[in-house]
mmCIF file of C-alpha atoms and ligand atoms in Angstrom:
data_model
loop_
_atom_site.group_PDB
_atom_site.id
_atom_site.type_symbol
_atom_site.label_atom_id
_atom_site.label_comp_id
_atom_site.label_asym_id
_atom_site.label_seq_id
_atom_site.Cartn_x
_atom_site.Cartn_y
_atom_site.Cartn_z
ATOM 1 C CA UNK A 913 22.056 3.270 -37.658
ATOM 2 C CA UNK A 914 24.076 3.198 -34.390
ATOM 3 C CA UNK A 915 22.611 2.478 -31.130
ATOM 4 C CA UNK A 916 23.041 5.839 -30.287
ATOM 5 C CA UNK A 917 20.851 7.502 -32.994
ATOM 6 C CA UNK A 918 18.110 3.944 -32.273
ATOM 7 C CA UNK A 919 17.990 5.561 -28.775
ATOM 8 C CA UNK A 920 17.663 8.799 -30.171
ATOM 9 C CA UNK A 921 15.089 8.230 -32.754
ATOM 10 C CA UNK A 922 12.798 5.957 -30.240
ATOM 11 C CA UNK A 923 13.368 7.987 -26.861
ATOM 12 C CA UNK A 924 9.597 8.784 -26.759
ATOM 13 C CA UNK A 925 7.335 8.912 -24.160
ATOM 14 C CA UNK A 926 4.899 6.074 -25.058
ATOM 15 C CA UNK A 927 2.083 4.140 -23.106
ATOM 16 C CA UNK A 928 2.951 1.345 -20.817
ATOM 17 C CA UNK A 929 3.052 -1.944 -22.595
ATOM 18 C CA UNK A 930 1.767 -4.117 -19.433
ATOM 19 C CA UNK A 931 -1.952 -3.619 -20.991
ATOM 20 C CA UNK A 932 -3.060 -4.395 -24.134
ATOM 21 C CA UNK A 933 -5.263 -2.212 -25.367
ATOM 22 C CA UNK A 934 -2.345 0.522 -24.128
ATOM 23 C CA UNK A 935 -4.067 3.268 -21.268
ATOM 24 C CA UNK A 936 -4.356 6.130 -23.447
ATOM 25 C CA UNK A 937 -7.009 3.788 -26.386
ATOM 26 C CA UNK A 938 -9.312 2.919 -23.343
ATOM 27 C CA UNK A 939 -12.470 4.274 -24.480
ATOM 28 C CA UNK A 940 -15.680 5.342 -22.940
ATOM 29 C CA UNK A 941 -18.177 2.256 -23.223
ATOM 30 C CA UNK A 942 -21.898 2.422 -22.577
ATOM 31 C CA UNK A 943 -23.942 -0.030 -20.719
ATOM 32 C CA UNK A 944 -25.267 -1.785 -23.254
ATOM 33 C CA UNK A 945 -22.429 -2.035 -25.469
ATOM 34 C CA UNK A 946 -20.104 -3.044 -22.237
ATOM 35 C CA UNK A 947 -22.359 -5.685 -21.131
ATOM 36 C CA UNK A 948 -21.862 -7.211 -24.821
ATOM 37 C CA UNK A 949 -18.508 -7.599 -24.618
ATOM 38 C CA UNK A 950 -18.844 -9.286 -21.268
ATOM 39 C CA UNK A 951 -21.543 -11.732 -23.088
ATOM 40 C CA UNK A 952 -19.102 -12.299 -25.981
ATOM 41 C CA UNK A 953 -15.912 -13.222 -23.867
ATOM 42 C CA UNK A 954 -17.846 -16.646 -22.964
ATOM 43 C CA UNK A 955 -17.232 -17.385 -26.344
ATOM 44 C CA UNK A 956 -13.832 -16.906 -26.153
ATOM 45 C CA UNK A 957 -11.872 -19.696 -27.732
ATOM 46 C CA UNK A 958 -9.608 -20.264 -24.511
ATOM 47 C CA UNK A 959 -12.406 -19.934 -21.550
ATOM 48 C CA UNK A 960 -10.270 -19.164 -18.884
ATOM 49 C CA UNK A 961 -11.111 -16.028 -16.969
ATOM 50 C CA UNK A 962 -8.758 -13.063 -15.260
ATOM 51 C CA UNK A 963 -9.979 -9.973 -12.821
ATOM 52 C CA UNK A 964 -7.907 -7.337 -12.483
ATOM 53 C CA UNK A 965 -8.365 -5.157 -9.194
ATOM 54 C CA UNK A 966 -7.384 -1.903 -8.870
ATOM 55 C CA UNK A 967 -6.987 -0.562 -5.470
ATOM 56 C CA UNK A 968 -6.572 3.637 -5.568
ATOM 57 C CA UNK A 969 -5.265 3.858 -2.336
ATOM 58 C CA UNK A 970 -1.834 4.754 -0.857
ATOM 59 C CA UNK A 971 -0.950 5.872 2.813
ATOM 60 C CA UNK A 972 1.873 8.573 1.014
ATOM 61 C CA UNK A 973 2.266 9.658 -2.630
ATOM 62 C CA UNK A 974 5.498 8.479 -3.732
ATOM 63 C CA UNK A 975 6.961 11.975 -5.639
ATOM 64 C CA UNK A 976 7.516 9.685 -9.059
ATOM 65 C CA UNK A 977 4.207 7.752 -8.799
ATOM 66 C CA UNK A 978 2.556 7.584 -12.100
ATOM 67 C CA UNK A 979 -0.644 5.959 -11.006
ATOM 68 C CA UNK A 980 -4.224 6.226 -10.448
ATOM 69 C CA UNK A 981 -4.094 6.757 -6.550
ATOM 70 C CA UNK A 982 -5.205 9.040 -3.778
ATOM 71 C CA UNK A 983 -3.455 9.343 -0.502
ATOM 72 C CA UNK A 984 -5.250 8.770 3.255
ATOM 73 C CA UNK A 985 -8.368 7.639 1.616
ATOM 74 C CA UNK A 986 -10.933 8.096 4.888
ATOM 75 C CA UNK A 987 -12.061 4.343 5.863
ATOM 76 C CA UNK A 988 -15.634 5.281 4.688
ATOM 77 C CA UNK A 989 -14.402 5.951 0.934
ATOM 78 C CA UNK A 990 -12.521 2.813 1.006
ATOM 79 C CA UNK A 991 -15.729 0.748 2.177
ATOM 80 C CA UNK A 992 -17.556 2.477 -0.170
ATOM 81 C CA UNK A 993 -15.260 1.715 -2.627
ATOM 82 C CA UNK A 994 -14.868 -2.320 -1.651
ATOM 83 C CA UNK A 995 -18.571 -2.211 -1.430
ATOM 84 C CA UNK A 996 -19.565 -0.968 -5.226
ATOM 85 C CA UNK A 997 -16.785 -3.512 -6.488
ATOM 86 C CA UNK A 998 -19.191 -6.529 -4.297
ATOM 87 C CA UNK A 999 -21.805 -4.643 -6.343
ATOM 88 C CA UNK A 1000 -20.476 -4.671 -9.477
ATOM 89 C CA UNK A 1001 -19.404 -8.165 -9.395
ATOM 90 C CA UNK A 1002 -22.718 -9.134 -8.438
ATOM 91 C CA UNK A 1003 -24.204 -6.914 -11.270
ATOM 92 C CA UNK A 1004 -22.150 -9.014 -13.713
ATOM 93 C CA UNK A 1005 -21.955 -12.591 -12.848
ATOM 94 C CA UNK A 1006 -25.304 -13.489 -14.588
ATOM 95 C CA UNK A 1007 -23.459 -12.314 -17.387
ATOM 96 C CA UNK A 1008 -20.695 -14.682 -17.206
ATOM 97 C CA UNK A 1009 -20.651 -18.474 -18.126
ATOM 98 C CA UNK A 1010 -20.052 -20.275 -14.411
ATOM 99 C CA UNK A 1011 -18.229 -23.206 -16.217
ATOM 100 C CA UNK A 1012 -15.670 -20.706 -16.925
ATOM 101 C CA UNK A 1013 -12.540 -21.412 -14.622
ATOM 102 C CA UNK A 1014 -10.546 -18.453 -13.160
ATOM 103 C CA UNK A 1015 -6.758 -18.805 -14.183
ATOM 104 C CA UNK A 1016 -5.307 -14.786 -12.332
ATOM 105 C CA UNK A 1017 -6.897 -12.608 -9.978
ATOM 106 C CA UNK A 1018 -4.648 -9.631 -9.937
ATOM 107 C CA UNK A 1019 -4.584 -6.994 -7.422
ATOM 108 C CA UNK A 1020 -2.649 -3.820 -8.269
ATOM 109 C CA UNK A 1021 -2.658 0.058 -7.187
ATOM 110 C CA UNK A 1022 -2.348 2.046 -5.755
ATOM 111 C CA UNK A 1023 -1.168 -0.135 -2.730
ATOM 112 C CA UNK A 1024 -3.438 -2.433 -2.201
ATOM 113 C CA UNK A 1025 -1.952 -3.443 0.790
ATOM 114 C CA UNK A 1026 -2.441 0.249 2.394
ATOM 115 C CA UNK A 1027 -6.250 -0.774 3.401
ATOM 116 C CA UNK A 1028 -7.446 -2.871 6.320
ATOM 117 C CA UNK A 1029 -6.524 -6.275 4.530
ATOM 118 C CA UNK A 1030 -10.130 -7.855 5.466
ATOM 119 C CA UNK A 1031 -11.452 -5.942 2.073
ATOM 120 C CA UNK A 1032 -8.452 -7.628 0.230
ATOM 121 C CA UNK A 1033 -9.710 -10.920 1.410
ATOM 122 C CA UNK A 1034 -12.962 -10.644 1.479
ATOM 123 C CA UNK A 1035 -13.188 -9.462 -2.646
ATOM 124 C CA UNK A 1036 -10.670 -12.778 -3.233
ATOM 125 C CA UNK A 1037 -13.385 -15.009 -1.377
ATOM 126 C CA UNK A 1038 -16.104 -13.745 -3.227
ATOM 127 C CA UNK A 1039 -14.208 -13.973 -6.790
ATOM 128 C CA UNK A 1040 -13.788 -17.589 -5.781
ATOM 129 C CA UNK A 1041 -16.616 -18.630 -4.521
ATOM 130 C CA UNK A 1042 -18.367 -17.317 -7.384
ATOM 131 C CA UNK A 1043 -15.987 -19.404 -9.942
ATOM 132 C CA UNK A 1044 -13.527 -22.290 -10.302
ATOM 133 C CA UNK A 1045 -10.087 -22.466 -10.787
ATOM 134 C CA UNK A 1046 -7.805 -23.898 -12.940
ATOM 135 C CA UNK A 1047 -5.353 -26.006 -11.346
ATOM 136 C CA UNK A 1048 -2.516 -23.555 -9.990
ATOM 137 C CA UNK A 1049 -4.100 -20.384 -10.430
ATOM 138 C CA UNK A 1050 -2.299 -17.347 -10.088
ATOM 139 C CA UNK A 1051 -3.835 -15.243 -7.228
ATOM 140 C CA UNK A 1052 -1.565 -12.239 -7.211
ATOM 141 C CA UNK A 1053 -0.995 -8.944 -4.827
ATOM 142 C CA UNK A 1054 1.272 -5.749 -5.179
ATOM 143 C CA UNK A 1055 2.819 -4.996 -1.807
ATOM 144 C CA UNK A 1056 4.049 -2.201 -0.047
ATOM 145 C CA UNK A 1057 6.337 -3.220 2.174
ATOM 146 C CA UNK A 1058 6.442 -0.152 4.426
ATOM 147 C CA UNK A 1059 3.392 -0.748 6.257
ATOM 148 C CA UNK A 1060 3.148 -4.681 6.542
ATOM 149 C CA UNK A 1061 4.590 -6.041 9.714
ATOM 150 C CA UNK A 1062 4.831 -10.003 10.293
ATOM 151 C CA UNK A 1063 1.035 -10.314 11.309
ATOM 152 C CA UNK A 1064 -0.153 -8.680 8.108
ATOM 153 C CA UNK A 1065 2.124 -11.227 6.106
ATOM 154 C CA UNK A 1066 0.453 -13.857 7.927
ATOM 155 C CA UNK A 1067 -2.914 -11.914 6.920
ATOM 156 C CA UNK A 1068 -2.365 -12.101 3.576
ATOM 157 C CA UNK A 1069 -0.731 -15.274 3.696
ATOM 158 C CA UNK A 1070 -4.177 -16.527 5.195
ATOM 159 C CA UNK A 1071 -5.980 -15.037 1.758
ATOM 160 C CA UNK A 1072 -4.107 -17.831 -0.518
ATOM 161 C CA UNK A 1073 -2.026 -15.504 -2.514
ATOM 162 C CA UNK A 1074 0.176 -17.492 -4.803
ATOM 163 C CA UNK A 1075 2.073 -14.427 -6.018
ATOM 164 C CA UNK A 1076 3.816 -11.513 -4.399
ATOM 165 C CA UNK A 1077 4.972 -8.379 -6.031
ATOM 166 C CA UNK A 1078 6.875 -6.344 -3.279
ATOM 167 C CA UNK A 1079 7.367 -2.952 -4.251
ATOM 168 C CA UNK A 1080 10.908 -2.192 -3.258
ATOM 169 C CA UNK A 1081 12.134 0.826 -5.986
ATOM 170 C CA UNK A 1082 15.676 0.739 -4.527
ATOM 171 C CA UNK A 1083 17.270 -0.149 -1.366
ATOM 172 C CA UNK A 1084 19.255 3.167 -0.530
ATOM 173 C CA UNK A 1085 17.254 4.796 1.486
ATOM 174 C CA UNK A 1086 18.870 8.344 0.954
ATOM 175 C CA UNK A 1087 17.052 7.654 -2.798
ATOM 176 C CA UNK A 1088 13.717 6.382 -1.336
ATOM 177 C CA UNK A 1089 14.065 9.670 1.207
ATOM 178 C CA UNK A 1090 14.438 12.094 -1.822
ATOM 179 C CA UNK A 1091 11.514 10.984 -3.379
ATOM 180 C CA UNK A 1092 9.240 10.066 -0.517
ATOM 181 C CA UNK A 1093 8.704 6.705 -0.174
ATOM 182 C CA UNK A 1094 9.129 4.459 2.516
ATOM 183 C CA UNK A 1095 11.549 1.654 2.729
ATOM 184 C CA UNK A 1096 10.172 -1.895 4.133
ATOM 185 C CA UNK A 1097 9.330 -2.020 7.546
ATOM 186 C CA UNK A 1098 11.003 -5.245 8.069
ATOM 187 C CA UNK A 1099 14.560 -6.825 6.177
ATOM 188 C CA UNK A 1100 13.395 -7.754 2.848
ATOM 189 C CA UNK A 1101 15.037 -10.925 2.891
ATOM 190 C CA UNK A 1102 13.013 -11.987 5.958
ATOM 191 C CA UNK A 1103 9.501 -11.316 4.100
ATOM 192 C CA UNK A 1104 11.050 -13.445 0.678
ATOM 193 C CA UNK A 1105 11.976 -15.994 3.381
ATOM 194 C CA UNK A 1106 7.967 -15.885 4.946
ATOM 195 C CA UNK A 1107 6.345 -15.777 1.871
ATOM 196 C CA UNK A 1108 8.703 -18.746 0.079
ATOM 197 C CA UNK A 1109 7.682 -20.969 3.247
ATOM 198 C CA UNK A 1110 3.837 -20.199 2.467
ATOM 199 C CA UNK A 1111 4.427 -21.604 -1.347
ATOM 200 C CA UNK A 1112 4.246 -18.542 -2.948
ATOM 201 C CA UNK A 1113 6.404 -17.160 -5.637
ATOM 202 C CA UNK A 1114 7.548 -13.492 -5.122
ATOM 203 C CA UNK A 1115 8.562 -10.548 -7.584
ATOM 204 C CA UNK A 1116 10.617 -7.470 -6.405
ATOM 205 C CA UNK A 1117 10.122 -4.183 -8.362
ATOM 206 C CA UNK A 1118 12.450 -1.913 -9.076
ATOM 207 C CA UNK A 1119 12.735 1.484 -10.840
ATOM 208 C CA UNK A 1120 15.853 3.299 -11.969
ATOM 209 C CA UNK A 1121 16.457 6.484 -13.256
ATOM 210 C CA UNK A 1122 14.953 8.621 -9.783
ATOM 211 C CA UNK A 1123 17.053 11.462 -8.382
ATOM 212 C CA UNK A 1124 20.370 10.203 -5.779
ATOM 213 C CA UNK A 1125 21.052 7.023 -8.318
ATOM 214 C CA UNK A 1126 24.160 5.975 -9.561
ATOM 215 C CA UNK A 1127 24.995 3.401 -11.926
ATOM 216 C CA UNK A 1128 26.935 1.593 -9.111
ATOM 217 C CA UNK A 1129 24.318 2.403 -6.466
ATOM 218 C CA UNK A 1130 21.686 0.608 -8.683
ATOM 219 C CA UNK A 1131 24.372 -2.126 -9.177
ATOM 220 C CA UNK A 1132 24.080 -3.147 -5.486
ATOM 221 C CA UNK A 1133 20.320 -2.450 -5.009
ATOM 222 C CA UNK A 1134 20.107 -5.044 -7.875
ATOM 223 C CA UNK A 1135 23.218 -7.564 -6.333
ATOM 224 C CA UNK A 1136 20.763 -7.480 -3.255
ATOM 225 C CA UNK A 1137 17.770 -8.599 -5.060
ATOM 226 C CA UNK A 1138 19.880 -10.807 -6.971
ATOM 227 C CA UNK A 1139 21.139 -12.330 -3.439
ATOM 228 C CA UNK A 1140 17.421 -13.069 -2.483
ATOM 229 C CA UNK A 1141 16.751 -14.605 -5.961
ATOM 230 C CA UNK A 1142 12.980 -13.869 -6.532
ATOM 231 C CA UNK A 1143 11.165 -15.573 -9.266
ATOM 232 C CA UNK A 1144 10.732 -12.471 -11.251
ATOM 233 C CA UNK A 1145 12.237 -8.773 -11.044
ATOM 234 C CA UNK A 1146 11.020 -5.397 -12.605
ATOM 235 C CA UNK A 1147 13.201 -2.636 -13.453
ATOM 236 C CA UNK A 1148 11.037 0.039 -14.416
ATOM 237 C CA UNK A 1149 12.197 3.195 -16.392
ATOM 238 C CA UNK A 1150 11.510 5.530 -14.141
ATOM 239 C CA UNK A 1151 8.491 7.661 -16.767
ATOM 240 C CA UNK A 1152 8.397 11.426 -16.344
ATOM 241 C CA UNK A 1153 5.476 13.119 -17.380
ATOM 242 C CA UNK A 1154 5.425 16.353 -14.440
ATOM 243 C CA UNK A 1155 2.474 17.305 -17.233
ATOM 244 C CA UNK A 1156 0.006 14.927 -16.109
ATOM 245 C CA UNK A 1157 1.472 14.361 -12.813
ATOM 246 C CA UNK A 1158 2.948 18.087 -11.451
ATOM 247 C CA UNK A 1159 4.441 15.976 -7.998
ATOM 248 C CA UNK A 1160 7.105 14.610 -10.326
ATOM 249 C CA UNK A 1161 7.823 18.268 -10.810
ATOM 250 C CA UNK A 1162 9.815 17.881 -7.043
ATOM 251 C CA UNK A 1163 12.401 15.746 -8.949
ATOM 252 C CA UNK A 1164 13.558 18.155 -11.052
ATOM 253 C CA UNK A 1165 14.834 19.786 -8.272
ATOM 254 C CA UNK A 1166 16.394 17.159 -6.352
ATOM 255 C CA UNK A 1167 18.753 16.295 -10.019
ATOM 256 C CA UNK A 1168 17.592 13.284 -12.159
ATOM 257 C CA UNK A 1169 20.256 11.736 -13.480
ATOM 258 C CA UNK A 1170 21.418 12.192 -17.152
ATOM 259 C CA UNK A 1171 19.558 10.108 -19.859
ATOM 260 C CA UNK A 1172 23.130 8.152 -20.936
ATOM 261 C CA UNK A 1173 23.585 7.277 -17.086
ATOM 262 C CA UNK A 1174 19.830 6.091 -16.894
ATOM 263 C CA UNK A 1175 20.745 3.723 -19.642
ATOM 264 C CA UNK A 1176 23.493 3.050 -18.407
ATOM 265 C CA UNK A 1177 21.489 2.164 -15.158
ATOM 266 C CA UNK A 1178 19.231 -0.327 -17.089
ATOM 267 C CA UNK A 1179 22.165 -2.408 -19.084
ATOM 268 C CA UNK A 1180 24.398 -2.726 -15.841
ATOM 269 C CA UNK A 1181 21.073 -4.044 -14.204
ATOM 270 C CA UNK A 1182 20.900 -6.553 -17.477
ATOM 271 C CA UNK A 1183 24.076 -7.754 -17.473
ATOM 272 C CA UNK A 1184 24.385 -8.507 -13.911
ATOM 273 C CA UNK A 1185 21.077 -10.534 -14.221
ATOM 274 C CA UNK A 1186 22.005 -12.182 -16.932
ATOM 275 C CA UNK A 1187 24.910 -13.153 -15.353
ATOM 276 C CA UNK A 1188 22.574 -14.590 -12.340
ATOM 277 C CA UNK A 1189 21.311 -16.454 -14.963
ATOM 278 C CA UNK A 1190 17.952 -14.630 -15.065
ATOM 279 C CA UNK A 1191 16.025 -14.336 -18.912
ATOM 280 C CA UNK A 1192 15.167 -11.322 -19.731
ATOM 281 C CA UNK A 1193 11.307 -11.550 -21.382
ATOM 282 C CA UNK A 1194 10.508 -8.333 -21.881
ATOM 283 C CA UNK A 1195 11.565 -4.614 -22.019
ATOM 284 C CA UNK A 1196 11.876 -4.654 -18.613
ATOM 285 C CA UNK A 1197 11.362 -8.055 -17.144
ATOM 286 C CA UNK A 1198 13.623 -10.501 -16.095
ATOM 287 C CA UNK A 1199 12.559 -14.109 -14.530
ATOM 288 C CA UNK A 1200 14.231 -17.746 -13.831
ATOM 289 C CA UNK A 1201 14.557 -19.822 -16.483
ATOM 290 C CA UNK A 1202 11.942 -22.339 -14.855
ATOM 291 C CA UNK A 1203 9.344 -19.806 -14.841
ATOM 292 C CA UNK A 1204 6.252 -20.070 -16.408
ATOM 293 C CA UNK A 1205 6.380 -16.847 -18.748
ATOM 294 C CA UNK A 1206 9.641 -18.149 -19.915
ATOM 295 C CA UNK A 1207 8.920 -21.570 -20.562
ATOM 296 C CA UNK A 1208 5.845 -20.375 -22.519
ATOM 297 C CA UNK A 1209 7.832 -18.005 -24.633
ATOM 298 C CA UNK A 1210 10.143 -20.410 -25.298
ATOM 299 C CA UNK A 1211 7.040 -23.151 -26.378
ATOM 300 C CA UNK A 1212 5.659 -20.056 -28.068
ATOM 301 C CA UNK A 1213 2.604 -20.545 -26.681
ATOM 302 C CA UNK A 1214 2.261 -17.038 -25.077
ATOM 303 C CA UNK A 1215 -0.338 -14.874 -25.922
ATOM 304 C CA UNK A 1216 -2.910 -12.452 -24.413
ATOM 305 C CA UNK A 1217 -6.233 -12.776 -24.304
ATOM 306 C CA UNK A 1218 -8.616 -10.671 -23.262
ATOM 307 C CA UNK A 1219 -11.615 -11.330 -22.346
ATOM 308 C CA UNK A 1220 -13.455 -8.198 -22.172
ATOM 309 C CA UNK A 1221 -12.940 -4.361 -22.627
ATOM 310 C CA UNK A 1222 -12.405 -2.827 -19.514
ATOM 311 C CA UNK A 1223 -14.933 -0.289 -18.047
ATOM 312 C CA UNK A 1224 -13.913 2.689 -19.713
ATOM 313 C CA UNK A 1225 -11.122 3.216 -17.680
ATOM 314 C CA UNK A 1226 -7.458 2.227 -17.007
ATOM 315 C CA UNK A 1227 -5.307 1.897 -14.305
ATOM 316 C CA UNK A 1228 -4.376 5.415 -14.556
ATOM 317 C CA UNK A 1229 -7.932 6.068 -14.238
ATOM 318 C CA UNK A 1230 -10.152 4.491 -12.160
ATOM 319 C CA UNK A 1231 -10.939 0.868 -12.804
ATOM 320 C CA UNK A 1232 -13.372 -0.598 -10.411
ATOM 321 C CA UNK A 1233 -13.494 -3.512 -12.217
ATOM 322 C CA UNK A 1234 -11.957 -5.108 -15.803
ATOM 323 C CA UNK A 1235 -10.252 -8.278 -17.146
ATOM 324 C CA UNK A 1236 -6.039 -8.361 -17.670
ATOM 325 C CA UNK A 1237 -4.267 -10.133 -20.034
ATOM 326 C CA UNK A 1238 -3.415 -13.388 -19.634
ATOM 327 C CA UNK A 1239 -1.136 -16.295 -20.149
ATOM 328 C CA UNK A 1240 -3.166 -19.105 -20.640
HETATM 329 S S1 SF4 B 473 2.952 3.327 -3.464
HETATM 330 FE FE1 SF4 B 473 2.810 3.085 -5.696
HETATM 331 S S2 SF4 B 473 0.794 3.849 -6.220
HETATM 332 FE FE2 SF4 B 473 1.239 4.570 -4.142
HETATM 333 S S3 SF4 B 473 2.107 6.601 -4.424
HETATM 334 FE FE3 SF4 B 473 3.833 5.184 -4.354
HETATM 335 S S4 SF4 B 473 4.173 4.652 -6.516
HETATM 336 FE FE4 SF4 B 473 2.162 5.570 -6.393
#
């Protein structure tokens, strides 16, 4: 079969792989049968425990996004909502074994950083305080750059994050205009810089495939990135689905580019990383050979574990609260 027919016969719109169970087998759970699971992951063979937040808040709605978010969430539905994860965490702590030791604490969106960032720190305080750690824990944040000037870096600096995700799509901004997002408030390479200096490691996102991209405009949004050399970096395939989310229907209109030069996108992307002397782990991840995904592929010790179901809901949906995989 040649690549081309492969393509052909696989070019289906499937689930996103980051999750294991995929979104769409996430199944309603009762009480009783939810808190069981919970019980049952302290008898997990590796003990080692991972929260995954999900923040459904954005300040815009990107015309692509995909995810489980609202726009200009009123500061009384975000308290609300900060305050019934505090509740929830306190409703299931007597359920968890205290010797176990925290290795991620992932905080995804929605934006999270689109909210006053005291929730952001005050949820990470009362995660830790309420477990250990292992040594080097990840503690990990997705970022919109847009809104985050140099005292909110220091702000979430102060919180102890040991990971940074920074959400940068591309850097032309005619392509970020088209599809309404907004580009970083300050130079990129100034917030790698900050956040380096705190410790941290940092990620930069990417997605290809949106309306205005080229395969040579992609090229130097990726020799950029390249140029800043972040631990990890994302190019997503841009998904489009305008029948679950109709926004994405705007893109038609502005021209998405032809399937061939969306692939075409991706392997140009590959080749120059690999050439950077990035690994490429998964569909489409890409880290430095040092880092800790790699090494553990290459030791074959990675594997996910899951700890518990997750409340009957998925990112897409709403998840106040559930476990993520984990390398551990
Ligand atoms: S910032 Fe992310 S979650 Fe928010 S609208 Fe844009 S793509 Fe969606």
């Amino acid at each position: 079969m040649t690549n081309e027919e492969l393509i052909a016969k696989y070019n289906k719109p499937v689930p996103r792989y980051t999750s294991y169970p995929p979104a769409n087998s996430f199944v309603e759970m009762g009480e009783e049968e939810y808190l069981a699971a919970v019980d049952q992951s302290n008898n997990a063979a590796v003990d080692n425990i991972s929260f995954y937040i999900h923040v459904p808040f954005c300040q815009h709605l990107c015309h692509y996004c995909g995810c489980n978010s609202v726009a200009m969430a009123r500061n009384e539905v975000v308290e609300a909502y900060f305050d019934a994860l505090h509740r929830e965490i306190n409703l299931l702590l007597p359920h968890l074994d205290k010797g176990r030791k925290i290795s991620q604490i992932h905080y995804g969106g929605g934006s999270p950083t689109s909210i006053p960032l005291h929730h952001i720190r005050r949820l990470n305080e009362h995660l830790l305080g309420s477990f250990g750690t292992i040594e080097n824990p990840e503690i990990a944040i997705e970022c919109h750059p847009a809104y985050l000037n140099d005292e909110h870096w220091e702000q979430l600096i102060g919180c102890g994050f040991t990971r940074y995700s920074l959400g940068i799509q591309d850097f032309d901004e005619n392509v970020l205009r088209t599809v309404n997002r907004r580009p970083s408030l300050l130079p990129v390479e100034h917030i790698v810089e900050r956040l380096r200096q705190s410790g941290a490691k940092v990620n930069l996102d990417f997605i290809y495939g949106l309306p205005g991209q080229t395969v040579q405009s992609f090229a130097r949004t990726i020799a950029r990135a390249i140029g800043m050399r972040p631990n990890r970096l994302v190019t997503f395939s841009y998904a489009h689905v305008p029948y679950i989310y109709g926004r994405q229907r705007i893109l038609e209109k502005a021209g998405l580019p032809p399937e061939a030069e969306k692939m075409r996108m991706f392997e140009q992307a590959a080749e120059q990383l690999a050439r950077a002397g990035y690994c490429h782990i998964g569909m489409d991840h890409f880290v430095e050979p040092n880092d800790d995904l790699q090494q553990a592929l290459e030791r074959k010790q990675l594997h996910r574990n899951f700890r518990a179901i997750a409340h009957g809901a998925s990112r897409h949906r709403c998840m106040p609260w559930a476990y993520r995989a984990s390398v551990s």
